[in-house]
Tab-separated table of C-alpha atoms in Angstrom:
chain	number	residue	atom	x	y	z
Y	130	UNK	CA	-13.649	10.603	9.805
Y	131	UNK	CA	-9.768	9.634	9.389
Y	132	UNK	CA	-7.350	11.496	6.805
Y	133	UNK	CA	-3.796	11.490	5.976
Y	134	UNK	CA	-1.651	13.907	4.038
Y	135	UNK	CA	1.774	13.938	2.780
Y	136	UNK	CA	3.820	16.864	2.674
Y	137	UNK	CA	7.388	17.565	1.746
Y	138	UNK	CA	9.233	19.012	-1.359
Y	139	UNK	CA	8.260	17.812	-5.003
Y	140	UNK	CA	11.854	18.080	-6.116
Y	141	UNK	CA	15.028	16.919	-4.535
Y	142	UNK	CA	18.519	16.893	-6.091
Y	143	UNK	CA	20.806	13.838	-6.320
Y	144	UNK	CA	22.678	12.688	-3.357
Y	145	UNK	CA	20.419	14.764	-0.698
Y	146	UNK	CA	18.052	13.850	2.010
Y	147	UNK	CA	14.039	13.696	1.420
Y	148	UNK	CA	12.330	14.147	4.883
Y	149	UNK	CA	8.324	13.819	4.296
Y	150	UNK	CA	5.530	14.417	6.979
Y	151	UNK	CA	2.365	12.563	7.126
Y	152	UNK	CA	-0.452	14.785	8.812
Y	153	UNK	CA	-3.343	13.139	10.200
Y	154	UNK	CA	-6.681	13.333	11.812
Y	155	UNK	CA	-8.973	10.933	13.319
Y	156	UNK	CA	-6.287	8.520	14.998
Y	157	UNK	CA	-4.021	8.868	17.584
Y	158	UNK	CA	-0.580	7.553	17.729
Y	159	UNK	CA	-1.013	7.570	21.486
Y	160	UNK	CA	-3.863	4.725	21.108
Y	161	UNK	CA	-2.386	1.060	21.294
Y	162	UNK	CA	-2.327	-0.961	18.215
Y	163	UNK	CA	-2.472	2.274	15.898
Y	164	UNK	CA	0.510	2.778	13.428
Y	165	UNK	CA	1.276	4.826	10.354
Y	166	UNK	CA	3.213	3.547	7.198
Y	167	UNK	CA	4.718	4.771	4.330
Y	168	UNK	CA	4.524	3.230	0.528
Y	169	UNK	CA	6.089	4.670	-2.612
Y	170	UNK	CA	5.128	4.084	-6.394
Y	171	UNK	CA	7.495	5.374	-9.225
Y	172	UNK	CA	5.462	6.221	-12.278
Y	173	UNK	CA	3.687	3.553	-14.007
Y	174	UNK	CA	5.152	0.906	-11.546
Y	175	UNK	CA	4.090	-1.123	-8.477
Y	176	UNK	CA	3.714	-0.234	-5.168
Y	177	UNK	CA	6.495	-0.727	-2.628
Y	178	UNK	CA	6.294	-0.595	1.248
Y	179	UNK	CA	8.983	1.138	2.748
Y	180	UNK	CA	8.460	1.693	6.630
Y	181	UNK	CA	6.004	1.606	9.652
Y	182	UNK	CA	5.871	2.939	12.688
Y	183	UNK	CA	3.409	1.552	15.783
Y	184	UNK	CA	1.878	3.796	18.803
Y	185	UNK	CA	4.863	1.998	21.405
Y	186	UNK	CA	7.418	2.915	18.947
Y	187	UNK	CA	8.083	-0.167	17.228
Y	188	UNK	CA	9.587	0.197	13.923
Y	189	UNK	CA	9.972	-2.021	10.827
Y	190	UNK	CA	11.870	-1.229	7.277
Y	191	UNK	CA	12.374	-2.635	3.969
Y	192	UNK	CA	14.934	-4.513	4.050
Y	193	UNK	CA	16.690	-3.511	0.628
Y	194	UNK	CA	16.268	0.368	1.648
Y	195	UNK	CA	16.743	0.001	5.706
Y	196	UNK	CA	20.073	1.692	5.545
Y	197	UNK	CA	18.494	5.001	3.767
Y	198	UNK	CA	15.314	5.120	5.908
Y	199	UNK	CA	14.338	6.406	9.351
Y	200	UNK	CA	10.738	6.848	10.214
Y	201	UNK	CA	9.819	8.906	13.675
Y	202	UNK	CA	6.601	10.009	15.266
Y	203	UNK	CA	5.286	12.773	17.245
Y	204	UNK	CA	2.284	11.721	18.797
Y	205	UNK	CA	1.350	15.318	19.729
Y	206	UNK	CA	1.473	16.850	16.680
Y	207	UNK	CA	-0.286	14.072	15.175
Y	208	UNK	CA	2.580	13.396	12.234
Y	209	UNK	CA	4.671	10.801	11.516
Y	210	UNK	CA	7.988	11.829	9.440
Y	211	UNK	CA	10.079	9.595	6.823
Y	212	UNK	CA	13.475	10.829	5.759
Y	213	UNK	CA	15.488	8.797	3.026
Y	214	UNK	CA	19.049	9.701	2.516
Y	215	UNK	CA	21.113	9.787	-0.617
Y	216	UNK	CA	18.203	10.119	-2.913
Y	217	UNK	CA	18.751	8.793	-6.877
Y	218	UNK	CA	16.674	9.855	-9.710
Y	219	UNK	CA	15.363	5.930	-9.374
Y	220	UNK	CA	13.699	6.804	-6.556
Y	221	UNK	CA	11.472	9.432	-8.058
Y	222	UNK	CA	7.833	8.318	-6.946
Y	223	UNK	CA	4.808	9.316	-5.495
Y	224	UNK	CA	4.704	8.503	-1.819
Y	225	UNK	CA	1.850	7.328	0.330
Y	226	UNK	CA	1.265	7.164	4.121
Y	227	UNK	CA	-1.409	4.988	5.235
Y	228	UNK	CA	-3.022	3.838	8.268
Y	229	UNK	CA	-3.009	0.516	9.730
Y	230	UNK	CA	-3.984	-1.249	13.123
Y	231	UNK	CA	-2.085	-4.120	14.637
Y	232	UNK	CA	-3.485	-7.310	12.750
Y	233	UNK	CA	-5.105	-5.201	10.010
Y	234	UNK	CA	-4.139	-3.686	6.587
Y	235	UNK	CA	-3.648	-0.380	5.308
Y	236	UNK	CA	-7.591	1.082	5.452
Y	237	UNK	CA	-6.758	4.952	5.151
Y	238	UNK	CA	-4.278	6.612	2.709
Y	239	UNK	CA	-3.276	9.835	2.106
Y	240	UNK	CA	-3.633	11.005	-1.443
Y	241	UNK	CA	0.217	10.716	-1.924
Y	242	UNK	CA	2.730	13.149	-3.121
Y	243	UNK	CA	5.227	13.037	-6.473
Y	244	UNK	CA	8.755	13.507	-5.340
Y	245	UNK	CA	11.341	13.940	-8.601
Y	246	UNK	CA	14.690	13.452	-8.340
Y	247	UNK	CA	16.864	15.593	-10.642
Y	248	UNK	CA	19.380	17.764	-10.777
R	87	UNK	CA	10.976	-11.564	2.425
R	88	UNK	CA	7.842	-12.957	0.542
R	89	UNK	CA	7.475	-12.187	-2.947
R	90	UNK	CA	4.343	-11.797	-3.896
R	91	UNK	CA	3.571	-12.660	-8.080
R	92	UNK	CA	0.651	-11.516	-9.956
R	93	UNK	CA	-1.048	-12.624	-12.940
R	94	UNK	CA	-1.975	-11.886	-15.678
R	95	UNK	CA	0.236	-8.300	-15.842
R	96	UNK	CA	-2.746	-7.147	-18.400
R	97	UNK	CA	-6.485	-8.413	-18.487
R	98	UNK	CA	-8.300	-7.343	-21.551
R	99	UNK	CA	-12.237	-7.392	-21.118
R	100	UNK	CA	-15.312	-6.076	-21.690
R	101	UNK	CA	-18.054	-4.552	-19.459
R	102	UNK	CA	-20.042	-7.329	-18.000
R	103	UNK	CA	-17.401	-10.039	-18.444
R	104	UNK	CA	-15.840	-11.894	-15.362
R	105	UNK	CA	-12.302	-11.170	-14.135
R	106	UNK	CA	-10.160	-13.605	-12.346
R	107	UNK	CA	-7.036	-12.097	-10.835
R	108	UNK	CA	-3.986	-14.508	-9.382
R	109	UNK	CA	-1.745	-13.778	-6.758
R	110	UNK	CA	1.119	-16.145	-5.591
R	111	UNK	CA	3.387	-16.361	-2.686
R	112	UNK	CA	6.744	-17.399	-2.212
R	113	UNK	CA	5.693	-18.712	0.817
R	114	UNK	CA	2.584	-19.494	2.936
R	115	UNK	CA	1.047	-16.666	4.095
R	116	UNK	CA	-1.947	-18.399	5.918
R	117	UNK	CA	-4.825	-15.786	5.053
R	118	UNK	CA	-3.306	-12.513	5.590
R	119	UNK	CA	-3.494	-11.498	2.061
R	120	UNK	CA	-5.403	-8.466	0.930
R	121	UNK	CA	-6.393	-6.922	-2.449
R	122	UNK	CA	-6.283	-3.140	-3.764
R	123	UNK	CA	-7.728	-1.673	-6.447
R	124	UNK	CA	-6.120	1.708	-7.713
R	125	UNK	CA	-7.111	3.972	-10.439
R	126	UNK	CA	-4.809	6.824	-12.302
R	127	UNK	CA	-3.990	9.578	-10.368
R	128	UNK	CA	-5.453	8.021	-6.986
R	129	UNK	CA	-4.256	6.312	-3.638
R	130	UNK	CA	-5.030	2.430	-3.574
R	131	UNK	CA	-8.479	1.285	-1.741
R	132	UNK	CA	-8.829	-1.837	0.368
R	133	UNK	CA	-11.326	-4.234	-1.605
R	134	UNK	CA	-10.621	-7.568	0.241
R	135	UNK	CA	-8.617	-8.417	3.536
R	136	UNK	CA	-7.795	-11.476	4.879
R	137	UNK	CA	-8.215	-13.374	1.865
R	138	UNK	CA	-11.953	-13.351	1.351
R	139	UNK	CA	-13.609	-10.527	3.623
R	140	UNK	CA	-14.788	-7.366	1.700
R	141	UNK	CA	-14.129	-4.543	3.154
R	142	UNK	CA	-16.417	-1.640	4.408
R	143	UNK	CA	-18.619	-0.278	1.105
R	144	UNK	CA	-17.259	-2.954	-1.377
R	145	UNK	CA	-19.759	-4.613	-4.105
R	146	UNK	CA	-20.432	-7.940	-3.586
R	147	UNK	CA	-19.247	-8.552	-7.175
R	148	UNK	CA	-16.006	-8.568	-5.750
R	149	UNK	CA	-14.717	-11.808	-4.129
R	150	UNK	CA	-11.501	-13.138	-2.949
R	151	UNK	CA	-10.507	-16.392	-2.082
R	152	UNK	CA	-7.381	-19.058	-1.178
R	153	UNK	CA	-5.119	-19.393	1.391
R	154	UNK	CA	-1.461	-20.533	2.029
R	155	UNK	CA	0.132	-19.364	-1.218
R	156	UNK	CA	-2.606	-19.337	-3.893
R	157	UNK	CA	-4.885	-16.495	-3.860
R	158	UNK	CA	-7.631	-15.129	-6.405
R	159	UNK	CA	-9.786	-11.658	-6.742
R	160	UNK	CA	-12.829	-12.297	-8.929
R	161	UNK	CA	-14.759	-9.837	-9.989
R	162	UNK	CA	-18.263	-11.340	-11.121
R	163	UNK	CA	-19.434	-8.977	-13.785
R	164	UNK	CA	-17.139	-5.971	-14.696
R	165	UNK	CA	-18.439	-2.444	-14.385
R	166	UNK	CA	-17.121	0.531	-16.431
R	167	UNK	CA	-15.697	1.795	-12.620
R	168	UNK	CA	-13.634	-1.759	-12.364
R	169	UNK	CA	-11.609	-0.960	-15.131
R	170	UNK	CA	-8.120	-0.379	-12.985
R	171	UNK	CA	-5.075	-1.675	-11.627
R	172	UNK	CA	-5.225	-4.420	-8.853
R	173	UNK	CA	-2.502	-4.837	-5.956
R	174	UNK	CA	-2.086	-7.826	-3.623
R	175	UNK	CA	-0.253	-7.388	-0.232
R	176	UNK	CA	0.557	-9.603	2.566
R	177	UNK	CA	0.904	-8.647	5.956
R	178	UNK	CA	1.683	-12.227	7.479
R	179	UNK	CA	5.461	-11.763	7.699
R	180	UNK	CA	7.641	-8.496	7.940
R	181	UNK	CA	8.880	-6.850	5.431
R	182	UNK	CA	5.323	-6.156	4.309
R	183	UNK	CA	5.301	-6.757	0.325
R	184	UNK	CA	2.919	-5.903	-2.687
R	185	UNK	CA	2.730	-7.931	-5.888
R	186	UNK	CA	3.467	-6.452	-8.792
R	187	UNK	CA	0.030	-5.672	-9.992
R	188	UNK	CA	-2.529	-6.120	-12.666
R	189	UNK	CA	-4.284	-3.720	-14.980
R	190	UNK	CA	-7.830	-4.537	-16.066
R	191	UNK	CA	-8.380	-2.888	-19.203
R	192	UNK	CA	-11.281	-2.451	-21.792
R	193	UNK	CA	-10.949	-4.664	-24.515
């Protein structure tokens, strides 16, 4: 059974850096073709893909947010970490992590975590 | 970046009716187009992958079609649990992108 779970702060202040952790079971980032990505969704709005990392450490970022994002993995802990710098109120959103294999789609998602940016 | 435009933004229908949702890509994505269903407070669920293949456990009333730049998700006869938001998603090129969504609401 594949599960993913997001964890991190629910409230951050403007200009702070957000750090979110995705902890997963049933998959391993040691295995070829496995990857984990992050997607966010502001309240009442559409999904927006943010970043992705493969088992071999290949990384991809949303061009509009690339300067603020860093994605890393710790395969031994079954975790992927996303940091997003210089948070603003417009970054308030539910953040999801999701599993995706090469040449496939996001098929397993975490339940999401709502992050509010406010002073 | 490939932009996905979904229409309509909202679709008001009654249970038992047919729903037709559209997704148009700003450039060809071949058949690398997926559809997700999302209900309030839940994560998205994969319905259709590679334009026309139903994901595991998805009922046959859901079907997808299209290739290149124009895609359609059809729900042949709406069940009460189908009233939700639907998003298309392309994996043809990085960056990955999602459409703006179509909300299917009860008329």
